[in-house]
Each structure stands twice: as C-alpha cells, then as structure tokens.
Amino acid sequence: MDSGMSDSAHIWCLKEKKSSDIMDLDVVLSAFEKILPEYKQKIESNICKEAVGKFHSSMKEELIKMLAEVQMLKTLRRRNAKTVSDIEKKRQRLVEVQDELLCLEPQLKQLQTQYDELKERKSSLKNAAYFLSNLKQLHQDYSNIQERQPHVKETYDSSSLPALLFKERTLLGAESHLQNINHQLEKLLDQK
C-alpha cells in the first residue's frame, strides 16, 4: 500500500477506535470496501456484477468475522493477563499469611498453655473458697450447738476420729494452720 492510500483510506467502522487498536485487517476491509464498488462499476455484465457482489458480501463477512475473533482474542488475552496478575497477587498474599500463621503458632500454643493454667487456678480457687465456706459453716454449726447445749458432754466414736483430730489440731495449732491456709491463698492470688 502506498502512503497516499493509507492517508485517504476510509477505515470502515473504526471511528471510535484508537489508532493503536486498528489492525491490518481493518485497513484491508476499508480498502476492499472502497475499491470493490469502483471495480463493480467498470464491469458491464450483470452476471459478473452479481458474482462480484456475492464475492464482496462473502469476503466482507469473513473479514468482519476475523476482526471480531481477533478482537475477542485480544480481550481474552488482556483478561487472562489480568487474571494471572490477580492470581499471583493472591498467591503472594497467601504465602505472607501462611508465614504470619507460622510465626504466630508458637505464641498461640503459649497462650493456650497460659489459658489452661489460669483455668486450673480458677478452678482451684473456687474449690478452696467452697471448702473454706463449708468449713466456716461447719464451725458455725458446731459453735451454735455448743452455745445451745453448753453442759452436754461430747462423745466420740471411731467414725468421729477425723473430727477429733481436727479439734485437737485446732486447739494445738489453729493459728499456724490459718496462717498456712492464708499463705497458700496469697500464693494463688499472686500467681493470677
């Protein structure tokens, strides 16, 4: 093609296309559209004009089909490139998140261990508080009975041995025992 032809050629349907989007097939179709009517006017035979018209229609249809397919291929390639880029970004983010998880796993294990220890301490404190509450109630019940019946002599049998030991221990080392309990409770509270 000479430069005069490309400058004056009417590009068939590309008024809204950027010059970078114009393909060789666009120029061929435009030139074909311009030259064929001129050639058709020079033909005298109606049969030849009809054959040239059918050829023109078939050729135009094929060129338009090829242009559409090429455009679709370009679009698919752009989409594919964008999809590949998006997948690569997401893959990179996934690798980063996996690295973060690997770094956080020991911390999670440590926190789980601490949580389990605190849960156990809480349970121990509840049990100790429950025990002390029961002990206080038992002592209160015992004191109430002694106040109501101060002259009744206490009798013990073999099933009362723990109570006797406790009473004896209370009489001999009540202060020491309470200090020991207090010390243990302070330890538990300090660990919390």
Coordinates of C-alpha atoms in Angstrom, one line a residue:
M1 CA 0.0 0.0 0.0
D2 CA 1.2 3.5 -0.7
S3 CA 1.2 6.2 1.8
G4 CA -1.4 8.2 -0.2
M5 CA -3.8 5.3 0.1
S6 CA -3.4 4.9 3.8
D7 CA -3.9 8.6 4.4
S8 CA -7.1 8.8 2.3
A9 CA -8.5 5.4 3.1
H10 CA -11.8 5.3 4.9
I11 CA -11.5 3.0 7.8
W12 CA -14.8 1.1 7.7
C13 CA -16.2 1.1 11.2
L14 CA -13.4 2.3 13.4
K15 CA -14.4 5.9 14.1
E16 CA -14.3 5.3 17.8
K17 CA -11.3 3.1 17.9
K18 CA -7.9 4.3 19.0
S19 CA -5.2 4.3 16.3
S20 CA -3.3 1.7 18.3
D21 CA -6.4 -0.6 18.1
I22 CA -6.6 -0.5 14.3
M23 CA -5.3 -3.8 12.8
D24 CA -4.2 -4.7 9.3
L25 CA -7.5 -6.4 8.7
D26 CA -9.3 -3.1 9.3
V27 CA -7.2 -1.4 6.7
V28 CA -7.7 -4.4 4.2
L29 CA -11.5 -4.3 4.8
S30 CA -11.6 -0.5 4.3
A31 CA -9.6 -0.7 1.1
F32 CA -11.8 -3.6 -0.1
E33 CA -14.9 -1.5 0.6
K34 CA -13.5 1.4 -1.4
I35 CA -12.1 -0.5 -4.4
L36 CA -14.8 -3.0 -5.0
P37 CA -17.7 -0.5 -5.8
E38 CA -15.3 1.2 -8.3
Y39 CA -14.4 -2.1 -9.9
K40 CA -18.1 -3.2 -10.0
Q41 CA -19.0 0.0 -12.0
K42 CA -16.4 -0.9 -14.6
I43 CA -18.0 -4.4 -15.2
E44 CA -20.6 -4.5 -17.9
S45 CA -22.1 -8.0 -17.4
N46 CA -24.9 -8.3 -14.9
I47 CA -23.8 -11.9 -14.1
C48 CA -20.3 -10.7 -13.3
K49 CA -21.6 -7.9 -11.2
E50 CA -23.8 -10.3 -9.3
A51 CA -20.8 -12.7 -8.8
V52 CA -18.6 -9.7 -7.7
G53 CA -21.4 -8.7 -5.3
K54 CA -21.7 -12.2 -3.8
F55 CA -17.9 -12.3 -3.5
H56 CA -17.9 -8.9 -1.9
S57 CA -20.6 -10.0 0.7
S58 CA -18.8 -13.2 1.5
M59 CA -15.4 -11.6 1.7
K60 CA -16.7 -8.7 3.9
E61 CA -18.5 -11.2 6.2
E62 CA -15.3 -13.3 6.6
L63 CA -13.2 -10.2 7.3
I64 CA -15.6 -8.9 9.8
K65 CA -15.8 -12.3 11.4
M66 CA -12.0 -12.5 11.6
L67 CA -11.8 -8.9 13.0
A68 CA -14.3 -9.9 15.7
E69 CA -12.4 -13.1 16.5
V70 CA -9.1 -11.2 16.7
Q71 CA -10.7 -8.5 18.9
M72 CA -12.1 -11.3 21.1
L73 CA -8.7 -12.9 21.3
K74 CA -7.1 -9.6 22.4
T75 CA -9.8 -9.2 25.0
L76 CA -9.3 -12.7 26.3
R77 CA -5.5 -12.2 26.4
R78 CA -6.0 -9.0 28.4
R79 CA -8.4 -10.7 30.8
N80 CA -6.1 -13.7 31.1
A81 CA -3.1 -11.4 31.9
K82 CA -5.2 -9.6 34.5
T83 CA -6.4 -12.9 35.9
V84 CA -2.8 -14.2 36.1
S85 CA -1.7 -11.0 37.8
D86 CA -4.6 -11.2 40.3
I87 CA -3.8 -14.9 41.0
E88 CA -0.1 -14.0 41.5
K89 CA -1.0 -11.2 43.9
K90 CA -3.4 -13.5 45.8
R91 CA -0.8 -16.3 45.9
Q92 CA 1.8 -13.9 47.3
R93 CA -0.7 -12.7 49.9
L94 CA -1.4 -16.4 50.8
V95 CA 2.3 -17.0 51.3
E96 CA 2.5 -14.0 53.5
V97 CA -0.5 -15.1 55.6
Q98 CA 1.0 -18.6 55.9
D99 CA 4.3 -17.1 57.1
E100 CA 2.4 -15.0 59.6
L101 CA 0.5 -18.1 60.8
L102 CA 3.7 -20.0 61.2
C103 CA 5.2 -17.1 63.3
L104 CA 2.0 -16.9 65.4
E105 CA 1.7 -20.6 66.1
P106 CA 4.2 -20.8 69.0
Q107 CA 2.5 -17.7 70.5
L108 CA -0.9 -19.4 70.2
K109 CA 0.4 -22.5 71.9
Q110 CA 1.9 -20.4 74.7
L111 CA -1.4 -18.5 75.2
Q112 CA -3.3 -21.8 75.2
T113 CA -1.0 -23.2 77.9
Q114 CA -1.4 -20.0 79.9
Y115 CA -5.1 -20.1 79.5
D116 CA -5.2 -23.7 80.6
E117 CA -3.1 -22.9 83.7
L118 CA -5.3 -19.9 84.6
K119 CA -8.4 -22.1 84.2
E120 CA -6.9 -24.6 86.5
R121 CA -6.0 -22.0 89.1
K122 CA -9.5 -20.5 88.9
S123 CA -11.0 -24.0 89.5
S124 CA -8.6 -24.5 92.4
L125 CA -9.5 -21.1 93.9
K126 CA -13.2 -21.9 93.6
N127 CA -12.7 -25.3 95.3
A128 CA -10.7 -23.6 98.1
A129 CA -13.3 -20.9 98.5
Y130 CA -16.0 -23.6 98.6
F131 CA -14.0 -25.7 101.1
L132 CA -13.5 -22.7 103.3
S133 CA -17.1 -21.7 103.1
N134 CA -18.1 -25.2 104.2
L135 CA -15.5 -25.2 106.9
K136 CA -16.8 -21.9 108.2
Q137 CA -20.4 -23.2 108.1
L138 CA -19.4 -26.4 110.0
H139 CA -17.6 -24.3 112.6
Q140 CA -20.6 -22.0 112.9
D141 CA -22.9 -25.0 113.3
Y142 CA -20.6 -26.5 115.9
S143 CA -20.5 -23.2 117.8
N144 CA -24.3 -22.8 117.7
I145 CA -24.7 -26.3 119.2
Q146 CA -22.2 -25.6 121.9
E147 CA -24.0 -22.4 122.8
R148 CA -27.4 -24.0 123.0
Q149 CA -26.2 -27.0 125.0
P150 CA -23.1 -25.9 126.9
H151 CA -23.4 -28.7 129.6
V152 CA -23.7 -31.6 127.2
K153 CA -20.5 -33.6 127.1
E154 CA -19.3 -34.5 123.7
T155 CA -19.0 -38.2 122.9
Y156 CA -16.9 -39.6 120.1
D157 CA -16.7 -43.0 118.4
S158 CA -14.4 -44.3 115.7
S159 CA -16.3 -42.5 113.0
S160 CA -15.5 -39.3 114.8
L161 CA -11.8 -39.8 114.6
P162 CA -11.3 -37.1 111.8
A163 CA -13.3 -34.6 113.9
L164 CA -11.2 -35.4 117.0
L165 CA -8.0 -35.0 115.0
F166 CA -9.3 -31.7 113.6
K167 CA -10.4 -30.5 117.0
E168 CA -7.1 -31.4 118.6
R169 CA -5.3 -29.8 115.7
T170 CA -7.4 -26.7 116.1
L171 CA -6.6 -26.5 119.7
L172 CA -2.9 -27.0 119.3
G173 CA -2.1 -25.2 116.1
A174 CA -5.1 -23.2 114.9
E175 CA -3.1 -20.0 114.3
S176 CA -0.4 -21.9 112.4
H177 CA -3.0 -23.7 110.3
L178 CA -4.8 -20.5 109.4
Q179 CA -1.5 -18.8 108.5
N180 CA -0.7 -21.7 106.3
I181 CA -4.1 -21.5 104.5
N182 CA -3.7 -17.7 104.2
H183 CA -0.2 -18.1 102.8
Q184 CA -1.5 -20.7 100.2
L185 CA -4.3 -18.4 99.1
E186 CA -2.0 -15.4 98.8
K187 CA 0.3 -17.6 96.6
L188 CA -2.6 -18.5 94.3
L189 CA -3.7 -14.9 94.1
D190 CA -0.2 -13.7 93.3
Q191 CA 0.1 -16.3 90.5
K192 CA -3.1 -14.9 89.0

